[in-house]
Coordinates of C-alpha atoms in Angstrom, one line a residue:
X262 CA 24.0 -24.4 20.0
X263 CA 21.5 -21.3 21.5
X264 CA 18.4 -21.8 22.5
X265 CA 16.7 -20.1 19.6
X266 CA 18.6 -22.7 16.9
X267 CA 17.6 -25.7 19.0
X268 CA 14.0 -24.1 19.6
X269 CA 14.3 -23.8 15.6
X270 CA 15.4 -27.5 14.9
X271 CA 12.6 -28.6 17.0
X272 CA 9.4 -26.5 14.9
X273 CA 11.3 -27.5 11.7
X274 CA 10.5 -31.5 12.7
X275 CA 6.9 -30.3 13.4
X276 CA 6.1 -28.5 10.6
X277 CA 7.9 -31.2 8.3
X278 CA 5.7 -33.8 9.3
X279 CA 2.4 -31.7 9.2
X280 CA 3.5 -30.7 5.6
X281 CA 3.7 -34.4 4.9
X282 CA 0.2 -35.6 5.9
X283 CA -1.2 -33.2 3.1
X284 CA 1.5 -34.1 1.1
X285 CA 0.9 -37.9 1.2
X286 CA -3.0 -36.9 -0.2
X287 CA -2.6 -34.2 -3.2
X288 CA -6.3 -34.8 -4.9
X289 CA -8.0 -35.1 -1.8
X290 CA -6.1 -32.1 -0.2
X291 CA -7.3 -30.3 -3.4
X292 CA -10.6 -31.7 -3.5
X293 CA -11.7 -30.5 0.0
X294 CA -10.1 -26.9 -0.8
X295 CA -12.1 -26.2 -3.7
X296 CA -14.9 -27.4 -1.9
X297 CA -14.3 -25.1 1.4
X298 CA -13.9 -22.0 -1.6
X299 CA -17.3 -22.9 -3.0
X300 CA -18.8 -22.9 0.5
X301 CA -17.2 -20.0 1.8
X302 CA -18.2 -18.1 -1.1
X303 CA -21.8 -19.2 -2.8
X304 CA -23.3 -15.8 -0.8
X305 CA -21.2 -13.6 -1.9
X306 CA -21.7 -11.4 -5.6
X307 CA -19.5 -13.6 -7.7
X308 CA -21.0 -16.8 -6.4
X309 CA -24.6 -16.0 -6.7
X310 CA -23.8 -14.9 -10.4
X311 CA -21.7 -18.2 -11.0
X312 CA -24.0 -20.8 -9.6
X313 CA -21.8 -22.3 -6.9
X314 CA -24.5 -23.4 -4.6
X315 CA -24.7 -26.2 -7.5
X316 CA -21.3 -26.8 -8.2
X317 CA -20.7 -30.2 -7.1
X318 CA -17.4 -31.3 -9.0
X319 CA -14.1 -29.7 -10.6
X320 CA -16.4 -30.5 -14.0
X321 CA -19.5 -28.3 -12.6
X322 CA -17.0 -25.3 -11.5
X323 CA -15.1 -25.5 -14.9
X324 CA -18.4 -25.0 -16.6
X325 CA -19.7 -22.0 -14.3
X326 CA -16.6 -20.8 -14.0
X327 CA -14.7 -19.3 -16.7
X328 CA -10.8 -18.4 -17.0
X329 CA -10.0 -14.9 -16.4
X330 CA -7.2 -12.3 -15.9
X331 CA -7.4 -9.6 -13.8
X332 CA -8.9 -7.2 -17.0
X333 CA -12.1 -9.6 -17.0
X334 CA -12.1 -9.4 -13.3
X335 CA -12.3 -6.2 -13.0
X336 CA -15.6 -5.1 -13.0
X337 CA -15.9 -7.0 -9.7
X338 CA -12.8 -5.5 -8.3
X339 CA -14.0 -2.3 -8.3
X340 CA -17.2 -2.8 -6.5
X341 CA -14.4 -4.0 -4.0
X342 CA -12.3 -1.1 -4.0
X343 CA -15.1 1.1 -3.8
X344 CA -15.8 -0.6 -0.5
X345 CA -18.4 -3.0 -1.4
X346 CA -19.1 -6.2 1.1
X347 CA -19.4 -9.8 -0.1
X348 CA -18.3 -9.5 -3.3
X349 CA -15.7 -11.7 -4.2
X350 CA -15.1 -13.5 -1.0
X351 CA -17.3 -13.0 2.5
X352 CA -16.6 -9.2 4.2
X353 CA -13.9 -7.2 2.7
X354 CA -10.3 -7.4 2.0
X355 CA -7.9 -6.5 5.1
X356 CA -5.2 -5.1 1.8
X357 CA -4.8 -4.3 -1.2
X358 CA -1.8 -5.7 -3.1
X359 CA -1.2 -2.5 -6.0
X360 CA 0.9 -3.6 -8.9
X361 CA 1.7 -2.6 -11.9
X362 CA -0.5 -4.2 -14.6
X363 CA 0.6 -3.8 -18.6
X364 CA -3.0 -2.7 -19.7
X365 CA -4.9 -2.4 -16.9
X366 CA -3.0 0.6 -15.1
X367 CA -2.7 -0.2 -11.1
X368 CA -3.7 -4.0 -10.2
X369 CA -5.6 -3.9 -6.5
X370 CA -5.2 -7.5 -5.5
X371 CA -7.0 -8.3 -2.7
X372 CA -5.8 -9.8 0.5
X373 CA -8.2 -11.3 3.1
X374 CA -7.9 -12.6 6.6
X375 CA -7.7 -16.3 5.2
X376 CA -5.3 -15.8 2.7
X377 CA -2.9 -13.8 4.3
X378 CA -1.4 -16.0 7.2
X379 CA -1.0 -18.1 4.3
X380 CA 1.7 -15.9 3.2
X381 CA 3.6 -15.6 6.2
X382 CA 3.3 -19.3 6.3
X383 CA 4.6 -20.2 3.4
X384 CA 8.0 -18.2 3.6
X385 CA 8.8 -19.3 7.5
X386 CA 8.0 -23.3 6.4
X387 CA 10.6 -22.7 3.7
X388 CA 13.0 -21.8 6.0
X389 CA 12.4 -24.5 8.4
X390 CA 12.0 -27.1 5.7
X391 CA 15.6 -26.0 4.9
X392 CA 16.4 -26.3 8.7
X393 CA 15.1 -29.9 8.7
X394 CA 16.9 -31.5 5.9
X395 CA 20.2 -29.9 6.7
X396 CA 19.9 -29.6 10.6
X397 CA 21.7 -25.9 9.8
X398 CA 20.5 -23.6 11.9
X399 CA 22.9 -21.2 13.7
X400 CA 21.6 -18.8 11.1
X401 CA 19.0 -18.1 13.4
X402 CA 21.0 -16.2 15.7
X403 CA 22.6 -13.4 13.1
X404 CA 20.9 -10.9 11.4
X405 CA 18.6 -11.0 8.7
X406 CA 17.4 -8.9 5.6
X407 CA 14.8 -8.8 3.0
X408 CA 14.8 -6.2 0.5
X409 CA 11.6 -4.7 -0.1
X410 CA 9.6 -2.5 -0.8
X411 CA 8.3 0.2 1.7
X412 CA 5.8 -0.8 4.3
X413 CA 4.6 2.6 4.6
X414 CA 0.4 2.0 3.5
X415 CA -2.3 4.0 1.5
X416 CA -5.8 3.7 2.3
X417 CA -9.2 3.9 0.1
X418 CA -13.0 3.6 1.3
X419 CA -11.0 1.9 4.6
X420 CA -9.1 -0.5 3.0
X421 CA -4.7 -0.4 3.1
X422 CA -3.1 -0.8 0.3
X423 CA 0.8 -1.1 -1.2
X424 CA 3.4 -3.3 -2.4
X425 CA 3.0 -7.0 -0.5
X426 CA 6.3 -7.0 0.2
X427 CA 5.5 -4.0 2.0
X428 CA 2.2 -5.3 3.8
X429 CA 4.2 -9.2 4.8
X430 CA 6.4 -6.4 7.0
X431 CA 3.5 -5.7 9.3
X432 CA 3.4 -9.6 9.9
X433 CA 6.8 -10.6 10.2
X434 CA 6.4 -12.8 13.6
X435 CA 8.3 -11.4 16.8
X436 CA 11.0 -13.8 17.6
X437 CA 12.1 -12.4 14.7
X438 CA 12.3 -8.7 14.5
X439 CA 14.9 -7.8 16.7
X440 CA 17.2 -9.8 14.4
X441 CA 15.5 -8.3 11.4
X442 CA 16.9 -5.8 8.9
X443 CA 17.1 -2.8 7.9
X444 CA 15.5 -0.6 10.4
X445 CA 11.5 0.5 9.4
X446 CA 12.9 4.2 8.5
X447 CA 15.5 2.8 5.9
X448 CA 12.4 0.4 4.4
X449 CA 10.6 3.5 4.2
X450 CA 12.7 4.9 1.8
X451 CA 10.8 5.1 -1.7
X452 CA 13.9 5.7 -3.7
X453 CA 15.4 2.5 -4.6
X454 CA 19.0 3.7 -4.8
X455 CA 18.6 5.4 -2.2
X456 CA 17.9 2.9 -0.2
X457 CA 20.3 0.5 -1.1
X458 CA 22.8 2.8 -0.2
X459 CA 21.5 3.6 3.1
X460 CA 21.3 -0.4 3.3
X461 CA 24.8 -0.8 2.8
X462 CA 25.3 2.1 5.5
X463 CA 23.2 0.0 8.1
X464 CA 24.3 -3.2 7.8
X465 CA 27.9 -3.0 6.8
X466 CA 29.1 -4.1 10.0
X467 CA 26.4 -6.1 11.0
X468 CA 26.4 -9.7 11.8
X469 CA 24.4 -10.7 8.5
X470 CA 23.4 -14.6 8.0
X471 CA 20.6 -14.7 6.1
X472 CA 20.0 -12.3 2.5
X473 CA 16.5 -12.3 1.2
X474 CA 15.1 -10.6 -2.5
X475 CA 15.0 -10.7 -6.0
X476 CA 18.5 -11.1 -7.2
X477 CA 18.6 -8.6 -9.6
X478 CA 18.3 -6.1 -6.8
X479 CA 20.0 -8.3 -4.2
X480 CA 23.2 -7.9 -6.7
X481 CA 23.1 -4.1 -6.8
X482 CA 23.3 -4.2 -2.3
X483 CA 26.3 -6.3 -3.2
X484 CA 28.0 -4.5 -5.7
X485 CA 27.5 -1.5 -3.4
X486 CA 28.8 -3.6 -0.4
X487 CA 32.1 -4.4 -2.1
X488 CA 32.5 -1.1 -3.2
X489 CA 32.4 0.2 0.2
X490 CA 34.6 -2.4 1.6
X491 CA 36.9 -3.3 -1.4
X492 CA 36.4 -6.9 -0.4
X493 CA 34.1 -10.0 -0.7
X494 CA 30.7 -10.1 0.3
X495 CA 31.2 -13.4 2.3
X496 CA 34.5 -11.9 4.1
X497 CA 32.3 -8.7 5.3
X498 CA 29.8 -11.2 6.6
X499 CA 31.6 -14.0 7.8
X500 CA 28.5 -15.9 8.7
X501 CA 26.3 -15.2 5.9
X502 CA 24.9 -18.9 4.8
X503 CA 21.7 -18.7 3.1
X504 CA 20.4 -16.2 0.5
X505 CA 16.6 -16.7 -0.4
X506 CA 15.2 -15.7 -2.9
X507 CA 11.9 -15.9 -5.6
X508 CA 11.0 -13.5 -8.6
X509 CA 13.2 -14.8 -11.3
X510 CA 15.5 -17.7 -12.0
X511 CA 18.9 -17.7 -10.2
X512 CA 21.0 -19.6 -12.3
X513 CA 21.8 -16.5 -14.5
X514 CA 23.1 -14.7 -11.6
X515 CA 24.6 -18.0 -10.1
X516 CA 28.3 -17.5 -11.5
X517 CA 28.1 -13.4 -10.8
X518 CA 26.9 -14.0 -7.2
X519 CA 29.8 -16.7 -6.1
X520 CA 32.1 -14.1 -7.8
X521 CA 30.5 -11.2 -5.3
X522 CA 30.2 -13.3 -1.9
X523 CA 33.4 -15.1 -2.8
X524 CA 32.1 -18.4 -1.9
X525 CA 29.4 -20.6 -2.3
X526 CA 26.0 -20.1 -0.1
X527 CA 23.0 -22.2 0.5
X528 CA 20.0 -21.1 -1.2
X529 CA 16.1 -21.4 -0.7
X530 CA 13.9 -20.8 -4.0
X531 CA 10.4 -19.1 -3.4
X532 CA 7.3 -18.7 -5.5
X533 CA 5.6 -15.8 -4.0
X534 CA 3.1 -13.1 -5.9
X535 CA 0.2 -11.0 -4.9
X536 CA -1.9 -13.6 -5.7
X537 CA -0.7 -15.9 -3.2
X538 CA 2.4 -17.9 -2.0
X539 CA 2.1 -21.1 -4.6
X540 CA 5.6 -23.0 -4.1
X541 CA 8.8 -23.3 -2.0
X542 CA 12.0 -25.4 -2.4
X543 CA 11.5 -28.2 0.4
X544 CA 14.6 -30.1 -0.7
X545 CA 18.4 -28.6 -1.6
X546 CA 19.2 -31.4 -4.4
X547 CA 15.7 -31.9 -5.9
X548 CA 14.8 -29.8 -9.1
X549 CA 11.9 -27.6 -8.4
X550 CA 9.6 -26.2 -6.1
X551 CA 6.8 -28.1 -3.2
X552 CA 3.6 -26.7 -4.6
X553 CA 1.7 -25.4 -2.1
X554 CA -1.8 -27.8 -1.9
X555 CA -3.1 -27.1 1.2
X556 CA -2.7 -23.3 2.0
X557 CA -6.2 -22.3 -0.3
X558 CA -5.5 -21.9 -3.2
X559 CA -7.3 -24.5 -5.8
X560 CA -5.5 -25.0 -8.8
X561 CA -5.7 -25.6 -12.8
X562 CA -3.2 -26.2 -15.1
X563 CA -4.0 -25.8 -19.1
X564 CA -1.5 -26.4 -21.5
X565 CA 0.4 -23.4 -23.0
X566 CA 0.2 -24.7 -26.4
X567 CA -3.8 -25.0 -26.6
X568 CA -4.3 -21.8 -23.9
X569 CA -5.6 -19.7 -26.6
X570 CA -7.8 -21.9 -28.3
X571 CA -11.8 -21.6 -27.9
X572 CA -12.4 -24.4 -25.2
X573 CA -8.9 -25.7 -23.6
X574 CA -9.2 -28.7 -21.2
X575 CA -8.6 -27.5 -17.0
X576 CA -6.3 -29.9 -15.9
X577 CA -6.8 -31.0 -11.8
X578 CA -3.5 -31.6 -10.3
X579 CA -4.0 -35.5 -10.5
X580 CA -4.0 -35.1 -14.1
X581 CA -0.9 -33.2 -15.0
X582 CA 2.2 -34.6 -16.7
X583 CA 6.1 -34.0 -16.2
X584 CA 7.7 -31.7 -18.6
X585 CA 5.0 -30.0 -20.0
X586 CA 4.6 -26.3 -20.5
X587 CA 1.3 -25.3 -18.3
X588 CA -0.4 -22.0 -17.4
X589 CA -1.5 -22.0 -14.0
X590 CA -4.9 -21.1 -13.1
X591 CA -5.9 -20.3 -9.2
X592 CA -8.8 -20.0 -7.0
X593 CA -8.2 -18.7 -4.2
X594 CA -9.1 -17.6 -0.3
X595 CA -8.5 -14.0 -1.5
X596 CA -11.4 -14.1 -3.9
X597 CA -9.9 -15.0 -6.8
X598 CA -11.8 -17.3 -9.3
X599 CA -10.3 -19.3 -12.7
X600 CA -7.7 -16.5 -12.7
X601 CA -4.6 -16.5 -14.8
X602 CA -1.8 -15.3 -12.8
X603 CA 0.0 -15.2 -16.7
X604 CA 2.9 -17.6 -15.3
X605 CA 3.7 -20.9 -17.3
X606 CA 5.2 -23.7 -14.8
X607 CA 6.3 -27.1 -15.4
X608 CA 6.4 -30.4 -13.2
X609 CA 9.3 -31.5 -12.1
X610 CA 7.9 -34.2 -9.8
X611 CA 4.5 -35.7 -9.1
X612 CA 5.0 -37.7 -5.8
X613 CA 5.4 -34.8 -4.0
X614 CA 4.2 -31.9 -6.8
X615 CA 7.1 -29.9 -7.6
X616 CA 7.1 -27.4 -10.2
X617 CA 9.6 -24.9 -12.1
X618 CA 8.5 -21.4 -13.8
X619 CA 9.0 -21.9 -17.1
X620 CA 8.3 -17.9 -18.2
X621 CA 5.2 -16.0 -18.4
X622 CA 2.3 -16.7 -21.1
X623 CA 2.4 -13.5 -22.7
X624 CA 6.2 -13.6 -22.6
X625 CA 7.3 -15.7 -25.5
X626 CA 9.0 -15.3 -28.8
X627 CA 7.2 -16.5 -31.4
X628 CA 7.5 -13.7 -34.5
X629 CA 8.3 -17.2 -36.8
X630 CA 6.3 -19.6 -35.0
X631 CA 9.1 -21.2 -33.1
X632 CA 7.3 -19.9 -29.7
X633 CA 10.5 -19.7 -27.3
X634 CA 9.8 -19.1 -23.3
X635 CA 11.7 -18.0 -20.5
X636 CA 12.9 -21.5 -19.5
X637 CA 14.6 -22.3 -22.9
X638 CA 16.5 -18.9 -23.2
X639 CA 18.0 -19.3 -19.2
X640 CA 18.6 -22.7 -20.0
X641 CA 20.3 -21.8 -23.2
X642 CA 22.7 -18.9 -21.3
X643 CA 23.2 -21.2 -18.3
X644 CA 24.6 -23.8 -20.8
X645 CA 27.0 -21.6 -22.3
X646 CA 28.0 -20.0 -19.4
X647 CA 29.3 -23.6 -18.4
X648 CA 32.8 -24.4 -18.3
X649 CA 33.8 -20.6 -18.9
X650 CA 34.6 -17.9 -16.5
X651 CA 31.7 -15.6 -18.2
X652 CA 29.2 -13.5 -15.7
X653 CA 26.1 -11.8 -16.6
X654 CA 24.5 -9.6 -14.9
X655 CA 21.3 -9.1 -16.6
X656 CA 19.8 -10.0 -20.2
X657 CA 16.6 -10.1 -21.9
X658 CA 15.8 -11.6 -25.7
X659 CA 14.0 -9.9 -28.9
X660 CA 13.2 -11.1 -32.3
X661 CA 15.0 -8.7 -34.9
X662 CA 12.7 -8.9 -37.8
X663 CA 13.6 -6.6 -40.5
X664 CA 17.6 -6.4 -40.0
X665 CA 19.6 -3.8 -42.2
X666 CA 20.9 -6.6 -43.7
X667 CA 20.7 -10.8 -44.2
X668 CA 18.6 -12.9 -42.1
X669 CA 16.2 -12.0 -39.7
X670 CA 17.3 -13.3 -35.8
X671 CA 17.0 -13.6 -31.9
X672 CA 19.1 -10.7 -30.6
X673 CA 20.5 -11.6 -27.1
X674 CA 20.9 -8.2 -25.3
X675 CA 23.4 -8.9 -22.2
X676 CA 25.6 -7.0 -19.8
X677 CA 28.4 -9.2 -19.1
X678 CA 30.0 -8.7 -15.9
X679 CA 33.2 -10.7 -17.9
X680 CA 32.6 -11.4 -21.3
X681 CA 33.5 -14.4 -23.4
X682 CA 37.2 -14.4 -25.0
X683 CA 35.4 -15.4 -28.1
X684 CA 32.3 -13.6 -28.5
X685 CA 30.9 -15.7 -32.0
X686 CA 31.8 -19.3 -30.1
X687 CA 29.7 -17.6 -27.2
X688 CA 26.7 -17.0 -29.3
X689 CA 27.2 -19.9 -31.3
X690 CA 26.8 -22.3 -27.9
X691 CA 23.9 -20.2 -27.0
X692 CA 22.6 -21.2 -30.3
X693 CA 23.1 -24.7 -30.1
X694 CA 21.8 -25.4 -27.1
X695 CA 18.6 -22.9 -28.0
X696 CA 18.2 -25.6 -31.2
X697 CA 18.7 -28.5 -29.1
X698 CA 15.4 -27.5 -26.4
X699 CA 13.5 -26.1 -29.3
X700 CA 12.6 -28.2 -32.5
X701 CA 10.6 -24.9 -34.1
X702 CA 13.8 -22.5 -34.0
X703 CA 16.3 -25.7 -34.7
X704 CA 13.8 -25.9 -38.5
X705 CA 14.2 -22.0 -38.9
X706 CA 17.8 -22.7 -38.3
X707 CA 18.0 -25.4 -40.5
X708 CA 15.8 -24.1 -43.3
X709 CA 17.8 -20.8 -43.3
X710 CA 14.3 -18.8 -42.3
X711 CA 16.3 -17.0 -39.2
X712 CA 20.2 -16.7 -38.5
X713 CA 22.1 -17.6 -35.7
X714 CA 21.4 -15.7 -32.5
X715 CA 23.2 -11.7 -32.5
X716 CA 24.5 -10.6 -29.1
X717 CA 24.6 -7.2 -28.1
X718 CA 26.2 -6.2 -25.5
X719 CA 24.9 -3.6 -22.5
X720 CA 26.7 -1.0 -21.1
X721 CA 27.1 -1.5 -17.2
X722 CA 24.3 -0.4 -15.7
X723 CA 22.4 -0.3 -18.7
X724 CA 19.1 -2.5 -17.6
X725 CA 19.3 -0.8 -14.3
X726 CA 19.1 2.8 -16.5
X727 CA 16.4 1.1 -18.6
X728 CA 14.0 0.3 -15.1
X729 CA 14.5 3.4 -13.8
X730 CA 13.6 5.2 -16.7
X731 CA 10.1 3.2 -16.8
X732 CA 10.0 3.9 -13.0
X733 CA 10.1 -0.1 -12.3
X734 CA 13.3 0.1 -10.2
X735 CA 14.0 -2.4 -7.4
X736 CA 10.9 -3.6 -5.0
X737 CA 9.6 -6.8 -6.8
X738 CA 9.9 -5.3 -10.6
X739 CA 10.9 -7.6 -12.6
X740 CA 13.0 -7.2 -16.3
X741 CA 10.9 -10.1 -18.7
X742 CA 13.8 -12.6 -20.2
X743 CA 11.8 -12.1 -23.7
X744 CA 9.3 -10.1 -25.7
X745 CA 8.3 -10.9 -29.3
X746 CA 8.4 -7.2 -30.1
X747 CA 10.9 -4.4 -30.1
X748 CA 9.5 -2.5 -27.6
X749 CA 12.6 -3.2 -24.5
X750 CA 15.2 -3.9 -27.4
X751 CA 14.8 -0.1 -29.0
X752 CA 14.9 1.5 -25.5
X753 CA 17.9 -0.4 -24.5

């Protein structure tokens, strides 16, 4: 054992145990960070205009403070672009986090000096949580790579700004640079194919034991890998253990990864965004994700199926339930206030709090009422997929409403990396086990009101064509698992 993997066992013990003490005290860990966000703040713009010099419980903020998305927070953004002081939080931002938003053009979310250690954090106690449950950690000693995007920065009225993935690579600690990968030129690189292939070139005969990204994209630097070498991923690395990722669920990638490695790896779930680092897997056999209660972020939960009603009830996180469908709501060190992140997660656990993504709130099929999310349609595949030597690399799911012909349906569009022998028994177990998660589509079923789910089939390539064309390729784009229009389905 080196140095460095015994140094590692050692700050795995110690963080475990200070992750426990807040653990052990979930309301009162929340409790005293909304109240240090309602002190930090009551100077600043948004406080002064929402009262928080008398909020004095989770009932007085709910009332002050309303739910928004970034569209209704906007107005105050923009004072903070502009350059504006003490307007959301105390000072200004150190970064901007830019994303993509679906109406509002670029999203600037703001990053501050409290929020992002919190960040870098997160990601390293994930790692060493891993290290302390399985007392693996020789992985320290080989290389390492995250797929990202470029940490090249903008600037406006003094403030960087780019991709977070891209801003986390200015903080990734020491110790771990010089085992880091690839090289800050080869990050740089802004086109994503590009990239991957000058990834492939750099660390093709590298020592490589840790593989870090989306999976979507993490699958293409594979493909590319084996095409290079004509051999498994796991025979050109030879150490390679533990592949981390976040973004979207693994499981439909599961079966196409073990095919491209060749073997099975360990793996570490994240739940990182722009608006903070919410959740990490903290144990390899138990379902879900350790929400995150102490790194501040204050949360609320409102169910999914009273969110757009006229006054839904803010659930604290001593109130929530197991196996129910919430949207998450955060306050945050970053200046963030009731906001709506759009994810919907579900608890898995309450003693500690761990939670699952269940799909995203305005990502839902619902053109019949049956309201289908993300989590039913991956579980759905996932259940199919079991027992048969079928790999997918990539699907997404639209209603078909007016159809040339018959019944209207749920059109499955997937690019099979091997396809089913028997493509109607394939659909037809996606369809049972879609009617067994959800009693809406299992009545439309039944009362002959939609037909039996229609695959249809991707040409290779075909979502990555479909990404590229929209300029969303690679970084932390994601392809949504549903819409409940046509708008994906009639590109593809």
């Amino acid at each position: 054992m080196s140095i460095k993997s015994f140094a590692a066992k050692l700050f795995a013990k110690k963080i475990y145990n200070d992750t426990q003490k807040w653990v052990q005290k979930p309301v009162e860990t929340q409790q005293k960070v909304l109240e240090m966000l309602i002190a930090k703040a009551a100077q600043t713009n948004f406080g002064k205009d929402h009262h928080f010099e008398g909020i004095r419980s989770h009932a007085d903020f709910a009332k002050h403070v309303p739910v928004r998305d970034y569209e209704d927070l906007k107005p105050y953004v923009e004072k903070v672009v502009k350059g504006k002081e003490d307007v959301l939080w105390p000072g200004k931002p150190l970064y901007f986090a830019k994303t993509s938003g679906t109406t509002s053009g670029a999203k600037y979310i703001p990053l501050t000096k409290e929020s992002m250690p919190y960040h870098i954090e997160a990601a390293r106690n994930a790692i060493l949580h891993y290290i302390n449950e399985t007392g693996k950690a020789e992985f320290v000693d080989g290389k390492m790579i995250f797929l990202q995007g470029s940490p090249e920065l903008e600037e406006k009225n003094g403030i960087k700004f780019g991709r977070l993935s891209g801003i986390v690579a200015h903080f990734v600690p020491a110790y771990l640079q010089r085992n880091r990968m690839p090289s800050w030129e080869t990050n740089c690189i802004e086109d994503w194919e590009q990239k991957v292939d000058a990834i492939v070139e750099e660390t093709y005969n590298e020592d490589m034991s840790v593989i870090s990204g989306i999976p979507s994209w993490v699958q293409m630097y594979f493909e590319r890998l084996e095409k290079k070498g004509h051999k498994k991923v796991g025979e050109i690395f030879k150490n390679f253990s533990l592949f981390i990722y976040g973004g979207v669920n693994y499981e439909p990638y599961r079966a196409k990864f073990e095919n491209l490695i060749g073997r099975k790896v360990d793996s570490i779930e994240l739940f990182p965004a722009s608006e903070g680092f919410f959740a990490y897997q903290d144990k390899q056999n138990a379902k879900g994700m350790l929400l995150l209660l102490n790194s501040g972020i204050f949360y609320e939960f409102i169910k999914a199926d009273e969110f757009f009603s006229e006054h839904p009830k803010r659930y604290t996180i001593g109130e929530v339930e197991l196996g129910i469908n919430y949207v998450m709501i955060i306050s945050t060190n970053a200046g963030l206030w009731g906001y709506n992140i759009g994810d919907t997660i579900q608890f898995t656990s309450t003693k500690p709090y761990r939670i699952i993504v269940s799909g995203r709130i305005k990502h839902y099929i619902s053109a019949f009422g049956e309201h289908v999310i993300g989590k039913e349609v991956e579980s759905a595949l996932k259940e199919a997929m079991e027992g048969t030597d079928v790999r997918v690399n990539e699907f997404t799911v639209a209603p078909q409403i007016n159809p040339d012909s018959g019944l209207p349906y749920h059109e499955w569009f997937i690019e099979f990396e091997k396809e089913p022998t028997d493509m109607n028994a394939f659909s037809l177990a996606i369809d049972k086990a879609m009617r067994k998660q959800n009693v809406y589509y299992d009545d439309l079923i039944s009362g002959n009101i939609l037909r039996t789910v229609v695959i249809t089939k991707v040409d290779k390539n075909g979502f990555q064509k479909y990404m590229k064309s929209i300029g969303k390729l690679g970084g932390q784009n994601k392809l949504p698992r549903l819409s409940n229009d046509r708008k994906i389905a009639d590109a593809l």
